[in-house]
XYZ file of C-alpha atoms in Angstrom:
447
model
C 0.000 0.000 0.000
C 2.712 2.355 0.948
C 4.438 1.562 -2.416
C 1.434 2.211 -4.365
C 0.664 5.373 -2.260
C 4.817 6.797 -3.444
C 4.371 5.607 -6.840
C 1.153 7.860 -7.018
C 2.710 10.733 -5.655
C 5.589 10.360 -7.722
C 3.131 10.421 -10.459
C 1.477 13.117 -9.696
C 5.097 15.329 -9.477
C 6.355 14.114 -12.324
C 3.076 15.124 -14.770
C 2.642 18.491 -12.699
C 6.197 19.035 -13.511
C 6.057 18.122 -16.869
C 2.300 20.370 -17.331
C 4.651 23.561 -16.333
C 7.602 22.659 -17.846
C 5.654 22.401 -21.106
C 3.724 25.442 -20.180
C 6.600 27.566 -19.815
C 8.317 26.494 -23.085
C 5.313 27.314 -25.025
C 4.605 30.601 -23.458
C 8.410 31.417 -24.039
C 8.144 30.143 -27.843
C 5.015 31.454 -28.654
C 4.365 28.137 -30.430
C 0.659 28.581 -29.211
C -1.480 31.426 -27.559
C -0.754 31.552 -23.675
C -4.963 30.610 -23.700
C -3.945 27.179 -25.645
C -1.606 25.945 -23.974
C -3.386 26.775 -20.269
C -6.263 24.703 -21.422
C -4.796 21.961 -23.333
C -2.002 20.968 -21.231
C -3.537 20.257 -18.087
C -6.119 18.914 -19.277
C -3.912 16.405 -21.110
C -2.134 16.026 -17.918
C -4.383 14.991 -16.193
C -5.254 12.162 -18.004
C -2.285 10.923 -17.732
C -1.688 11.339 -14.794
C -4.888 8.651 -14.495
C -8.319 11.176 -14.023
C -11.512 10.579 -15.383
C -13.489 12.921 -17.268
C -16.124 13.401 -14.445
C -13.135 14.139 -11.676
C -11.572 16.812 -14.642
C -15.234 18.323 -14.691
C -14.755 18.812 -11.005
C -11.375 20.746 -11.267
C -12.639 22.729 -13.833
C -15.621 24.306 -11.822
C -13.406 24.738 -8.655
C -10.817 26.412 -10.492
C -13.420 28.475 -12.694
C -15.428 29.499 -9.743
C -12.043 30.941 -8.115
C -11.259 33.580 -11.140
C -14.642 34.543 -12.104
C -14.767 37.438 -9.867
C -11.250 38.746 -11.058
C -12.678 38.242 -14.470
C -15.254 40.665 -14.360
C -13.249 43.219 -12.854
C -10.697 42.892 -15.682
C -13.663 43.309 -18.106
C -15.179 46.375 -16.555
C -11.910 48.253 -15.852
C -10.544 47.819 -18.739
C -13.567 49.347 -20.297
C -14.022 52.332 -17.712
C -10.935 53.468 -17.795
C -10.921 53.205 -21.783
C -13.663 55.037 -21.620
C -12.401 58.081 -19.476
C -9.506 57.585 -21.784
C -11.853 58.143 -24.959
C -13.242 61.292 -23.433
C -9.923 62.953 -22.715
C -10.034 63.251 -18.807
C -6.129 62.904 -18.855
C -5.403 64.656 -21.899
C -5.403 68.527 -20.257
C -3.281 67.221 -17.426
C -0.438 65.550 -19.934
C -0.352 68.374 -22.250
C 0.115 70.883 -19.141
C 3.103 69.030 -17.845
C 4.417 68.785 -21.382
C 3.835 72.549 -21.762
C 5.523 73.099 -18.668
C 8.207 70.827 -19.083
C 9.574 71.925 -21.912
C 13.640 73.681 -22.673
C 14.714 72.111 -19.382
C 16.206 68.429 -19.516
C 15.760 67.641 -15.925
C 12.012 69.186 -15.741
C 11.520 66.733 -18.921
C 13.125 63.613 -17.178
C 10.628 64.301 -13.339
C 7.974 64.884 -16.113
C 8.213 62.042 -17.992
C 7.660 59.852 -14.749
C 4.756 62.000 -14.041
C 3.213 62.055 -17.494
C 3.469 58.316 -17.685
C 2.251 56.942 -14.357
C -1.085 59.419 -14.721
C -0.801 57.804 -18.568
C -1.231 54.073 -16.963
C -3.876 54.691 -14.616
C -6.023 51.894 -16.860
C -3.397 49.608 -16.302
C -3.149 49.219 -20.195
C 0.604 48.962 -21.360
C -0.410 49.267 -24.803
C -2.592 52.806 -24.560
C 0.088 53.951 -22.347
C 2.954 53.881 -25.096
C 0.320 55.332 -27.414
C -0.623 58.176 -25.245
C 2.687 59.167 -24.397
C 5.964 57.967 -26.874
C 4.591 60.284 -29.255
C 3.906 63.072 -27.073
C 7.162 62.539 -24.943
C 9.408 61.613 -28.389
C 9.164 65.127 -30.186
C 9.886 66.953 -26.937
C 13.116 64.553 -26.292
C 14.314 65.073 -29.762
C 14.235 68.638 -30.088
C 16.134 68.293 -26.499
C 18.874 66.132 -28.420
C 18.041 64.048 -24.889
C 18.134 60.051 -25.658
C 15.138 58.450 -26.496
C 16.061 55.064 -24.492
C 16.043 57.178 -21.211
C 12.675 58.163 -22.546
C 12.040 54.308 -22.362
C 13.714 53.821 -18.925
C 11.229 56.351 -16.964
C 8.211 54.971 -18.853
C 8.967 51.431 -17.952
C 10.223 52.060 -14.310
C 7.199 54.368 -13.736
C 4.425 52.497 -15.159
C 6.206 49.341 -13.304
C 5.157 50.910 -10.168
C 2.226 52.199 -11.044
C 1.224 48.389 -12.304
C 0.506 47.435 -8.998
C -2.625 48.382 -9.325
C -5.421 45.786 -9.126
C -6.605 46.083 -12.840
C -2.773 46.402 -14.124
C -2.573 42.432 -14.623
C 0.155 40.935 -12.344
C -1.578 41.552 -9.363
C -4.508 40.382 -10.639
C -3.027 37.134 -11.853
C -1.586 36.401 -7.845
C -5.027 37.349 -6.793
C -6.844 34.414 -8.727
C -3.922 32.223 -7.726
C -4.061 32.661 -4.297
C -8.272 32.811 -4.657
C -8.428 36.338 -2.784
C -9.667 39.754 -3.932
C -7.513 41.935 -6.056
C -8.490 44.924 -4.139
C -7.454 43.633 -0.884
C -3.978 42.254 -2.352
C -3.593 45.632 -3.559
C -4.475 47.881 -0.871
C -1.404 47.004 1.436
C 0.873 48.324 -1.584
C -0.218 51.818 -1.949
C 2.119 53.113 0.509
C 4.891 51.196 -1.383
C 3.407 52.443 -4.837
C 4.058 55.730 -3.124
C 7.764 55.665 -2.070
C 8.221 54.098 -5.555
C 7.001 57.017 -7.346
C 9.199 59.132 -5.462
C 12.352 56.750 -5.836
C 11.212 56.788 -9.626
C 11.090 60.693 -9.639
C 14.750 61.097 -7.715
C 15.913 58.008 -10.345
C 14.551 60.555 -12.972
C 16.159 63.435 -11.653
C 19.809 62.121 -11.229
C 19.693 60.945 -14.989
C 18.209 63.949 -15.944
C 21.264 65.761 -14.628
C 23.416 63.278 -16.173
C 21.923 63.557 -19.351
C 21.641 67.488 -19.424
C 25.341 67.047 -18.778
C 26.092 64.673 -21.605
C 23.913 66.975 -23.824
C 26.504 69.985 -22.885
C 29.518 68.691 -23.336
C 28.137 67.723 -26.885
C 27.989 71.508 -27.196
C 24.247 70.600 -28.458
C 22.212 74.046 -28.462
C 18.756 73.672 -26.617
C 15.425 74.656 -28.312
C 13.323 75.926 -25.591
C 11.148 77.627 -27.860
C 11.060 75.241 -30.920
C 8.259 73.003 -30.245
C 5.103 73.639 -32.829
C 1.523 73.076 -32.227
C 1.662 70.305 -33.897
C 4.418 68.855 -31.641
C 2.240 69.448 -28.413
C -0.949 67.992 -29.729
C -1.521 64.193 -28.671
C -1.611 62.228 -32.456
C -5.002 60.658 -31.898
C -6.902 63.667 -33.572
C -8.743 61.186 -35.586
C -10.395 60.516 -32.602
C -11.276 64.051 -31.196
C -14.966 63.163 -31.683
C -14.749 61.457 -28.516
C -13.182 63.707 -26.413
C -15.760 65.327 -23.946
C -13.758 68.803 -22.360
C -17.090 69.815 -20.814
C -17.229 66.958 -19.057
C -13.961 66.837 -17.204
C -14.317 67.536 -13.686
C -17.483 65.268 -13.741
C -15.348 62.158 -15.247
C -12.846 63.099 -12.950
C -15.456 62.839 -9.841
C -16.576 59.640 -10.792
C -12.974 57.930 -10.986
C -12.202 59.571 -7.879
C -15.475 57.755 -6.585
C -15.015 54.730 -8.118
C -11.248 54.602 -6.533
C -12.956 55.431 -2.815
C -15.823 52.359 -3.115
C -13.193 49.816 -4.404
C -10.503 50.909 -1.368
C -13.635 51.093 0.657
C -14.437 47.680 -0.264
C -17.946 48.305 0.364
C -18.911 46.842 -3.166
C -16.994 43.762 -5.098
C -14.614 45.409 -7.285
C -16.054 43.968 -10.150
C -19.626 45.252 -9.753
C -18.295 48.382 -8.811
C -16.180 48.529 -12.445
C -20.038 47.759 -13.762
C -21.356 50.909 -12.448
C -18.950 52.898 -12.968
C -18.286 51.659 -16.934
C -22.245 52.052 -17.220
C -22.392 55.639 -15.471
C -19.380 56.604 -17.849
C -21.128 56.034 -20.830
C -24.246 57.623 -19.835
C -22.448 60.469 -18.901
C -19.752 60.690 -21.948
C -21.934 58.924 -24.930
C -25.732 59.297 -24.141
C -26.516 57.462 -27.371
C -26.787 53.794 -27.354
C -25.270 53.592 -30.706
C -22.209 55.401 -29.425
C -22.147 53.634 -26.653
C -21.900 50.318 -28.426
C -19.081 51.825 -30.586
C -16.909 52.631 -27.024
C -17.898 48.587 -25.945
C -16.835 47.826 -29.251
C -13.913 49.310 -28.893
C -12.564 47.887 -25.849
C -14.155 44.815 -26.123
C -10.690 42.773 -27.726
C -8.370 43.945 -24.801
C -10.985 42.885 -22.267
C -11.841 39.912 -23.680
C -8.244 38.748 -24.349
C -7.455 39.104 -20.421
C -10.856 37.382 -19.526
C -9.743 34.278 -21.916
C -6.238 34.231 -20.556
C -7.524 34.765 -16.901
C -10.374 31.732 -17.327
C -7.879 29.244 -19.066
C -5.531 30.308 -15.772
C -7.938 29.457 -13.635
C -8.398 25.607 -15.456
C -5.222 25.337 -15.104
C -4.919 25.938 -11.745
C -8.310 24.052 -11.139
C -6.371 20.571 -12.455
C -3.452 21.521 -10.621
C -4.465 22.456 -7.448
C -7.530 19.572 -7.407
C -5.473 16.820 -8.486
C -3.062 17.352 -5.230
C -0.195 17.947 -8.120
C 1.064 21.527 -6.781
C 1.003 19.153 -3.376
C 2.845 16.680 -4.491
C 5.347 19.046 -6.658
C 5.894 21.436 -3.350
C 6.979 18.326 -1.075
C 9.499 17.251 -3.702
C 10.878 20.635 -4.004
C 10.906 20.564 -0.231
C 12.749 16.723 -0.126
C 15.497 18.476 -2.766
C 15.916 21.859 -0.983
C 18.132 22.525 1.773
C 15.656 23.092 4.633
C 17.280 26.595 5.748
C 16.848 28.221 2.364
C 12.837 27.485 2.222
C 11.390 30.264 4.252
C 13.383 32.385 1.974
C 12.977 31.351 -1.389
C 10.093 33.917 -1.771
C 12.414 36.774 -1.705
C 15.581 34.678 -3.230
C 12.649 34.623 -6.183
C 11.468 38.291 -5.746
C 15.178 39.690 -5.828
C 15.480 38.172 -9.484
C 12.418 38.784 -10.989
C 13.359 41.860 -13.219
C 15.713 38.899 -14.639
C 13.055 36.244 -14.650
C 11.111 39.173 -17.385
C 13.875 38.202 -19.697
C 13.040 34.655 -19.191
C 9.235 34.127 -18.553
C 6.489 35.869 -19.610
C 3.851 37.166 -17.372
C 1.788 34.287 -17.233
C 4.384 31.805 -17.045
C 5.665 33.625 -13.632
C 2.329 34.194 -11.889
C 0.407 31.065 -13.486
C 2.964 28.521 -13.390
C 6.209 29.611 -10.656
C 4.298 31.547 -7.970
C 1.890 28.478 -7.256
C 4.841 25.975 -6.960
C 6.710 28.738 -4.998
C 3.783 29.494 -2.783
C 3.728 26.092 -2.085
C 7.150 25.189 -1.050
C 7.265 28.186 1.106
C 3.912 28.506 2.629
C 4.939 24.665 4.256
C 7.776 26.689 6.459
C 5.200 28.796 7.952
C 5.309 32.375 5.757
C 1.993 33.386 4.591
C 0.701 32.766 0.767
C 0.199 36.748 0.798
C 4.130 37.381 1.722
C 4.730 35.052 -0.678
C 3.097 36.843 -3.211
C 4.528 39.984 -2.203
C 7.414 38.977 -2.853
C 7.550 37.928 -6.206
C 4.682 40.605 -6.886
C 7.025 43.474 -6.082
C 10.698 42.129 -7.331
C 9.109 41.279 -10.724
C 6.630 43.831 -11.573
C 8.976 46.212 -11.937
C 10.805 45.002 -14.853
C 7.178 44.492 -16.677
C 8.613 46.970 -19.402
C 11.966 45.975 -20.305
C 10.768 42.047 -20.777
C 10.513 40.986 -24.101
C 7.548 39.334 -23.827
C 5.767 42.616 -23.403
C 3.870 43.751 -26.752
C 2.905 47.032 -25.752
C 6.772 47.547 -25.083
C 7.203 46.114 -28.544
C 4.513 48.964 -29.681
C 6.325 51.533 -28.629
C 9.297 50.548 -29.397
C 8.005 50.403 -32.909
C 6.516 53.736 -32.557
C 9.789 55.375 -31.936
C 11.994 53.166 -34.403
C 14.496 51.438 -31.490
C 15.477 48.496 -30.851
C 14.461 46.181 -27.764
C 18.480 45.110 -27.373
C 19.279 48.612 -26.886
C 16.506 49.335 -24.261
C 17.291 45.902 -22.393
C 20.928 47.343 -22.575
C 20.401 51.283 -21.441
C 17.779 50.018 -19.062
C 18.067 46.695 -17.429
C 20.217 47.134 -14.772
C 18.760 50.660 -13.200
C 15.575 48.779 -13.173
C 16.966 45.737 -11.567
C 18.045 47.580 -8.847
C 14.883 49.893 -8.257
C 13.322 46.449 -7.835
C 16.048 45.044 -5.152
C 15.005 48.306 -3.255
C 11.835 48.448 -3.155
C 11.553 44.453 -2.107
C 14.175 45.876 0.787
C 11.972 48.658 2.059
C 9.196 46.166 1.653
C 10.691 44.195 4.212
C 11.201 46.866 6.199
C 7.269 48.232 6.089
C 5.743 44.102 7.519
C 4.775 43.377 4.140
C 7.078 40.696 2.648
C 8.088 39.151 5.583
C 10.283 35.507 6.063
């Protein structure tokens, strides 16, 4: 009995281990869609490992049941903040910065970090690069300041700013560890805070650096060069949308909408509903226009539902099938027991590097389980845990080239990803190692 009991478990780690293994190599290839390869693998895995269709069935309900509510959020936040986005609300505040900004190559650099963390307030990489490279670019070039450090503040800003609930990572360690995005979150806001401010000292010692560079280059400055044209955002094919007149009443409601969901008085998700549904009342009273704005966000919203859904199958099979158990104790048999409790933060200190490695899914939806298993048997908490790896990986979101909205805006400014990694890898590295230290020091990655 005790034989068959060891040759089950062994079983059991060895197809787990193979499921992520596999997992990982086809989110790293891009041989299949990261949805694909979440649903098919496991599922094939399970099999296998010796389940019938009617246990499977079982898994997939558990694990379905334990995303749903992060789902929704995803879908509603993406689309009220694309819709605020639509109707300009942070349009007047990036052009007055850039206005401001402008002639001095330190006031550019503080602005830039500015600019793009108010930029990714909808947690969308993609509309982030598209709202600001082509503001930002024209300013830096007519600075002779170089474009990559233009990269470096967008990435180490928005990084920070990522932590946000509807940003993606977080979201992904929420469904994982079955708790509410909002209350993973809500610990980090002091920490999103000393990270802007590390971000905006970071932005003013390169800025001096670079103003420096700039002068011994004997490079005249433009202070008054910049056109019109140059300040305008490029979207003007879409100035139909933008609602001026309706500013301070957009920017009401997301201030509302931000108080309920700290509040937790509401789930997140039905308080995204709302405040998507007020939004287009308010902004796009017609229901044809308002099926337009749906339209419009409907792809990005529907991509991280599918991806978020297939997760949670994944970690249905997984988690039901006692494989993450049975993974987590062999890890444990093959570690050195003193190096356990801190494997979280061994984890969390490489992440940036682990960007260059894994994509976003592979990290959260196939390491942090395993890791949050092995470590969570020495006692720490699954939310440390998460912490952890949350905070020494998010950081580096934007110089991983798995990112396509980094990819995007690369593209938009004509540079090359090697460079970027180059210029911006190891200042963002760091700025990651810190802010895991003074994490530790504020209770909330703790070993």
């Amino acid at each position: 009995m005790e034989g068959k009991q060891t040759g089950g478990f062994l079983l059991l780690s060895f197809v787990g281990f193979s499921i992520i293994i596999t997992i990982v190599f086809l989110l790293l290839t891009e041989k299949t869609s990261p949805m694909v390869s979440l649903i098919i693998v496991p599922i094939l895995g399970a099999f296998v490992a010796g389940f019938g269709v009617a246990e499977i069935s079982g898994f997939f309900e558990k694990g379905i049941s334990s995303v749903i509510q992060v789902v929704i959020m995803f879908v509603f936040a993406i689309l009220f903040f694309g819709i605020m986005k639509d109707a300009g609300l942070f349009e007047p505040l990036i052009q007055r910065m850039i206005a401001v900004s402008q002639g001095n190559v330190v006031t550019v650099a503080v602005g830039t970090v500015i600019i793009a963390a108010i930029a990714h307030l909808d947690g969308a990489g993609a509309s982030t690069f598209l709202l600001v490279v082509p503001a930002l670019l024209q300013l830096y070039k007519r600075l002779h300041m170089n474009p990559y450090l233009l990269f470096l503040l967008i990435a180490a800003s928005t990084g920070i700013v990522n932590m946000m609930p509807w940003g993606g990572p977080v979201g992904r360690a929420a469904a994982i560890l079955e708790v509410s995005p909002t209350s993973l979150w809500k610990p980090l806001i002091p920490l999103q805070v000393i990270g802007i401010v590390l971000v905006i000292i970071l932005a003013f010692m390169l800025g001096v650096r670079e103003q420096r560079r700039i002068a011994q280059k004997k490079v005249p400055f433009q202070k008054d060069g910049l056109t019109e044209k140059d300040m305008k955002d490029q979207h003007d094919s879409e100035s139909h949308l933008r609602r001026p007149k309706l500013f301070w009443i957009n920017a009401v409601l997301v201030i509302a909408v931000l108080t309920v969901l700290i509040s937790e008085t509401l789930p997140p998700g039905y308080i995204f509903m709302i405040g998507a549904s007020l939004a287009l009342i308010l902004n796009y009273p017609k229901s044809k226009d308002q099926m337009e704005r749906i339209k419009a966000h409907a792809p990005g919203a529907m991509m991280m539902a599918g991806i978020i859904l297939a997760a949670g199958t994944f970690l249905g099979i997984l988690s039901g099938s006692k494989m993450l158990d049975s993974i987590a104790t062999s890890v444990v048999y093959i570690l050195p027991g003193a190096l356990i409790p801190y494997l979280h933060v061994i984890i969390g200190i490489f992440g940036v590097p682990f960007d260059l490695l894994l994509s976003t899914d592979a990290y959260y939806f196939a390491l942090l389980p395993v890791v949050d298993q092995i470590v969570s048997s020495a006692g720490v908490s699954s939310l440390s845990i998460a912490y952890a790896m949350i905070i020494g990986n998010i950081v580096g979101t934007f110089v991983s080239p798995f990112s396509p909205a980094l990819w995007l805006g690369l593209g938009l400014a004509n540079l090359s990803m090697g460079r970027h990694i180059r210029y911006s890898f190891f200042l963002i590295w760091a700025l990651a190692v810190v802010m895991i230290i003074i994490s530790m020091l504020m209770g909330i990655v703790r070993v």
